[in-house]
Amino acid sequence: MKIQINHTTTYNYPEPVTDSVNEIRLTPRTNYRQSCYHHEVEVHPPANLLTYEDFFGNRVHAYSVNKPHTEMVIHTKATVVTLDKAQGADLPHIPLEEQVKLLNDEKFQNRYIEFILPTRYTEVTPELVEFASQHPFEDAEDMYEWTKKLSSTIYEQFTYDPEATSVNTTVKRALMLKRGVCQDYAHLMIAVCRSVGLPSRYVSGYHFVGDLQGGQRQLRTGLTCLGGDAYSGYGLAGLRSDQQC
């Protein structure tokens, strides 16, 4: 599928501001399931863009606006081609025992340390450990199967409720409420994965909600869809717990 993306972010200020320093991370990733063929960024007020790749592999556009302004508009365009390809379809099967052994390898842990350590949003608590105990590794064929079961459990046991949480909600709070939004689902899944030493990360992107047969082809606007990548034994695989995908 070929997708054309137009993304606009607007900031309005009650009074003129100066020396605004910004970083944009809005370039779609290229991997074995999608390719970004074109991406451009336009900023108003106009500014020179410095482009680089950060530690996590994200394309960053950095810029500063020194003149007084009361509005800033960031507009990006991208062309992405996706492939209908199952995750890990072309990769060899690795036995669960070897995958678990790999998690305990020091070199592996050092390589993925940024994706294993807890954060204030994903801290390991007794409640989290109890929730994670529903899915011991030995109940799955491999890590990817385990993460899919975990994702399904979150989807089944939690209620999607935009009014229940905020951007500052922690996993501990979300577990108590058993409700929240995609950010809370992602945080919970990441926390469980990291609690057992499985590297995982927080990702964002666009969710296609159009009907290919009915002619309605559009990306959901007004929000960014969030999910998590978890190490599947082959590499980091994407999962969304707020939907069965």
Short mmCIF file of C-alpha atoms in Angstrom, two decimals:
data_model
loop_
_atom_site.label_atom_id
_atom_site.label_comp_id
_atom_site.label_asym_id
_atom_site.label_seq_id
_atom_site.Cartn_x
_atom_site.Cartn_y
_atom_site.Cartn_z
CA MET A 1 0.00 0.00 0.00
CA LYS A 2 1.26 3.47 -0.91
CA ILE A 3 0.42 6.09 1.72
CA GLN A 4 0.73 9.86 1.46
CA ILE A 5 1.02 11.50 4.90
CA ASN A 6 0.43 15.17 5.71
CA HIS A 7 1.08 16.08 9.35
CA THR A 8 0.59 19.58 10.76
CA THR A 9 1.34 20.72 14.31
CA THR A 10 0.47 24.27 15.38
CA TYR A 11 1.62 26.06 18.54
CA ASN A 12 -0.08 29.29 19.61
CA TYR A 13 1.37 31.54 22.33
CA PRO A 14 -0.53 34.21 24.31
CA GLU A 15 2.36 36.64 23.86
CA PRO A 16 5.44 36.83 21.60
CA VAL A 17 8.18 34.31 22.36
CA THR A 18 11.84 34.29 21.28
CA ASP A 19 14.74 31.86 21.10
CA SER A 20 12.51 28.80 20.60
CA VAL A 21 14.63 25.63 20.34
CA ASN A 22 12.95 22.56 18.86
CA GLU A 23 13.52 18.97 17.77
CA ILE A 24 11.16 17.11 15.42
CA ARG A 25 10.93 13.32 15.20
CA LEU A 26 8.32 12.78 12.49
CA THR A 27 10.19 10.82 9.81
CA PRO A 28 8.65 7.35 9.25
CA ARG A 29 11.08 4.49 9.77
CA THR A 30 12.20 2.18 6.97
CA ASN A 31 12.28 -1.54 7.77
CA TYR A 32 11.33 -4.89 6.27
CA ARG A 33 7.59 -4.04 6.36
CA GLN A 34 7.63 -0.45 5.09
CA SER A 35 9.82 2.03 3.21
CA CYS A 36 9.80 5.81 3.46
CA TYR A 37 10.54 7.09 -0.05
CA HIS A 38 10.06 10.80 0.56
CA HIS A 39 9.89 13.10 3.58
CA GLU A 40 10.01 16.89 3.85
CA VAL A 41 9.64 19.37 6.70
CA GLU A 42 8.41 22.96 6.49
CA VAL A 43 8.53 25.29 9.48
CA HIS A 44 6.96 28.73 9.94
CA PRO A 45 8.45 31.09 10.96
CA PRO A 46 11.15 29.87 8.55
CA ALA A 47 14.26 28.33 10.12
CA ASN A 48 17.34 26.39 9.08
CA LEU A 49 17.01 22.68 9.83
CA LEU A 50 19.85 20.53 11.19
CA THR A 51 19.28 16.83 10.50
CA TYR A 52 20.85 13.90 12.32
CA GLU A 53 20.07 10.41 13.61
CA ASP A 54 19.71 9.96 17.37
CA PHE A 55 20.83 7.05 19.57
CA PHE A 56 17.60 5.14 18.93
CA GLY A 57 17.76 5.44 15.14
CA ASN A 58 15.19 8.23 14.80
CA ARG A 59 15.67 10.90 12.15
CA VAL A 60 15.76 14.27 13.97
CA HIS A 61 15.23 17.76 12.55
CA ALA A 62 16.50 20.43 14.95
CA TYR A 63 16.02 24.17 14.59
CA SER A 64 15.78 27.46 16.45
CA VAL A 65 13.52 30.48 15.93
CA ASN A 66 15.05 33.61 17.45
CA LYS A 67 12.65 36.30 16.21
CA PRO A 68 9.51 37.09 18.25
CA HIS A 69 6.48 35.01 17.17
CA THR A 70 3.04 34.12 18.52
CA GLU A 71 2.47 31.06 16.34
CA MET A 72 4.62 28.20 15.10
CA VAL A 73 3.50 25.77 12.41
CA ILE A 74 5.31 22.52 11.60
CA HIS A 75 4.17 20.74 8.46
CA THR A 76 5.59 17.45 7.22
CA LYS A 77 4.87 15.37 4.14
CA ALA A 78 5.86 11.76 3.64
CA THR A 79 5.38 8.94 1.14
CA VAL A 80 5.45 5.46 2.64
CA VAL A 81 5.00 2.10 0.93
CA THR A 82 3.99 -0.78 3.18
CA LEU A 83 4.19 -4.53 2.60
CA ASP A 84 1.59 -7.08 3.65
CA LYS A 85 4.16 -9.22 5.38
CA ALA A 86 3.90 -11.07 8.68
CA GLN A 87 6.47 -10.19 11.32
CA GLY A 88 9.35 -12.67 11.38
CA ALA A 89 7.97 -14.59 8.39
CA ASP A 90 11.39 -15.06 6.75
CA LEU A 91 13.37 -15.64 9.94
CA PRO A 92 14.44 -19.06 11.30
CA HIS A 93 12.75 -20.42 14.42
CA ILE A 94 14.82 -20.18 17.60
CA PRO A 95 13.84 -22.55 20.45
CA LEU A 96 12.42 -20.86 23.54
CA GLU A 97 15.23 -22.25 25.71
CA GLU A 98 17.83 -20.48 23.58
CA GLN A 99 15.85 -17.25 23.63
CA VAL A 100 15.60 -17.29 27.43
CA LYS A 101 19.33 -18.03 27.65
CA LEU A 102 20.01 -15.07 25.38
CA LEU A 103 18.11 -12.73 27.73
CA ASN A 104 20.58 -13.56 30.49
CA ASP A 105 23.64 -13.02 28.31
CA GLU A 106 25.70 -10.02 29.46
CA LYS A 107 26.56 -8.88 25.94
CA PHE A 108 22.90 -8.99 24.96
CA GLN A 109 21.88 -7.02 28.04
CA ASN A 110 24.55 -4.38 27.42
CA ARG A 111 23.41 -4.00 23.81
CA TYR A 112 19.76 -3.44 24.76
CA ILE A 113 20.23 -1.82 28.16
CA GLU A 114 18.24 1.29 27.13
CA PHE A 115 15.26 -0.97 26.40
CA ILE A 116 15.50 -3.02 29.60
CA LEU A 117 15.79 -0.44 32.38
CA PRO A 118 12.56 0.71 34.09
CA THR A 119 11.35 4.32 33.95
CA ARG A 120 9.07 6.31 36.24
CA TYR A 121 6.17 5.36 33.95
CA THR A 122 7.09 1.67 33.79
CA GLU A 123 8.50 0.86 37.23
CA VAL A 124 8.30 -2.71 38.52
CA THR A 125 5.84 -2.98 41.42
CA PRO A 126 4.29 -5.97 43.26
CA GLU A 127 1.08 -5.35 41.30
CA LEU A 128 3.00 -5.50 38.02
CA VAL A 129 4.78 -8.72 39.00
CA GLU A 130 1.42 -10.28 39.86
CA PHE A 131 -0.03 -9.22 36.51
CA ALA A 132 3.02 -10.57 34.64
CA SER A 133 2.74 -13.94 36.43
CA GLN A 134 -0.30 -14.75 34.26
CA HIS A 135 2.08 -15.53 31.41
CA PRO A 136 5.21 -17.54 32.34
CA PHE A 137 7.61 -18.06 29.45
CA GLU A 138 7.14 -21.84 29.48
CA ASP A 139 3.49 -21.43 28.43
CA ALA A 140 4.53 -20.10 25.00
CA GLU A 141 6.36 -21.57 22.03
CA ASP A 142 8.71 -18.59 21.76
CA MET A 143 9.11 -14.96 22.80
CA TYR A 144 6.98 -13.64 19.97
CA GLU A 145 4.10 -15.93 20.95
CA TRP A 146 4.53 -14.83 24.58
CA THR A 147 4.34 -11.13 23.70
CA LYS A 148 1.24 -11.72 21.56
CA LYS A 149 -0.47 -13.45 24.48
CA LEU A 150 0.50 -10.60 26.77
CA SER A 151 -0.89 -8.08 24.30
CA SER A 152 -4.17 -10.01 24.09
CA THR A 153 -4.46 -10.17 27.87
CA ILE A 154 -4.10 -6.39 28.19
CA TYR A 155 -6.68 -5.90 25.45
CA GLU A 156 -9.14 -8.26 27.14
CA GLN A 157 -8.72 -7.11 30.74
CA PHE A 158 -8.57 -3.34 30.25
CA THR A 159 -11.25 -0.88 29.15
CA TYR A 160 -10.37 1.82 26.64
CA ASP A 161 -11.38 5.05 28.37
CA PRO A 162 -9.98 8.45 27.23
CA GLU A 163 -11.27 10.11 30.41
CA ALA A 164 -9.62 7.77 32.91
CA THR A 165 -5.95 8.75 32.61
CA SER A 166 -3.61 11.55 31.55
CA VAL A 167 -0.15 11.84 29.99
CA ASN A 168 1.33 11.57 33.50
CA THR A 169 -0.38 8.28 34.45
CA THR A 170 1.97 5.52 35.59
CA VAL A 171 1.60 1.78 35.10
CA LYS A 172 0.80 1.37 38.79
CA ARG A 173 -2.17 3.72 38.45
CA ALA A 174 -3.35 2.14 35.19
CA LEU A 175 -3.23 -1.33 36.75
CA MET A 176 -5.41 -0.14 39.61
CA LEU A 177 -7.95 1.45 37.24
CA LYS A 178 -7.91 -1.35 34.65
CA ARG A 179 -8.68 1.30 32.04
CA GLY A 180 -6.91 3.95 30.01
CA VAL A 181 -5.77 4.75 26.47
CA CYS A 182 -3.14 3.49 24.03
CA GLN A 183 -0.34 5.16 26.00
CA ASP A 184 -1.30 3.27 29.16
CA TYR A 185 -1.60 -0.02 27.29
CA ALA A 186 1.84 0.50 25.76
CA HIS A 187 3.40 1.46 29.11
CA LEU A 188 1.95 -1.65 30.75
CA MET A 189 3.21 -3.98 28.06
CA ILE A 190 6.66 -2.39 28.12
CA ALA A 191 6.80 -2.63 31.92
CA VAL A 192 5.91 -6.33 31.90
CA CYS A 193 8.44 -7.11 29.18
CA ARG A 194 11.23 -5.22 30.91
CA SER A 195 10.39 -6.80 34.26
CA VAL A 196 11.40 -10.19 32.83
CA GLY A 197 14.43 -8.83 30.97
CA LEU A 198 12.79 -8.65 27.54
CA PRO A 199 13.89 -5.48 25.66
CA SER A 200 10.95 -3.30 24.65
CA ARG A 201 10.38 0.28 23.56
CA TYR A 202 7.66 2.89 23.12
CA VAL A 203 6.79 3.78 19.54
CA SER A 204 4.33 6.07 17.76
CA GLY A 205 2.91 6.24 14.27
CA TYR A 206 -0.21 6.60 12.12
CA HIS A 207 -3.23 4.32 12.21
CA PHE A 208 -4.99 3.66 8.91
CA VAL A 209 -8.77 3.58 9.44
CA GLY A 210 -9.98 3.80 5.83
CA ASP A 211 -11.92 1.24 3.84
CA LEU A 212 -9.92 0.11 0.82
CA GLN A 213 -12.98 -1.39 -0.85
CA GLY A 214 -15.34 1.47 -0.04
CA GLY A 215 -13.09 4.22 -1.34
CA GLN A 216 -12.46 5.93 2.00
CA ARG A 217 -8.70 6.10 2.24
CA GLN A 218 -7.44 8.26 5.06
CA LEU A 219 -5.26 8.18 8.13
CA ARG A 220 -6.81 9.01 11.46
CA THR A 221 -6.03 12.63 12.20
CA GLY A 222 -5.87 14.50 15.47
CA LEU A 223 -3.93 11.80 17.28
CA THR A 224 -0.80 9.74 17.10
CA CYS A 225 -1.20 6.02 17.68
CA LEU A 226 1.11 4.49 20.23
CA GLY A 227 2.33 0.96 20.74
CA GLY A 228 5.35 -1.03 21.76
CA ASP A 229 8.16 -3.00 20.21
CA ALA A 230 9.30 -6.09 22.09
CA TYR A 231 12.26 -8.36 21.38
CA SER A 232 10.85 -11.50 19.77
CA GLY A 233 13.99 -13.61 19.69
CA TYR A 234 14.74 -12.34 16.17
CA GLY A 235 14.57 -8.60 16.72
CA LEU A 236 12.18 -5.91 17.93
CA ALA A 237 8.61 -6.64 16.77
CA GLY A 238 5.73 -4.17 16.89
CA LEU A 239 2.54 -4.84 18.86
CA ARG A 240 -0.49 -2.77 19.88
CA SER A 241 -2.42 -3.80 22.99
CA ASP A 242 -5.31 -1.34 22.52
CA GLN A 243 -6.24 -3.31 19.39
CA GLN A 244 -5.67 -6.87 18.28
CA CYS A 245 -2.74 -6.13 15.96
#
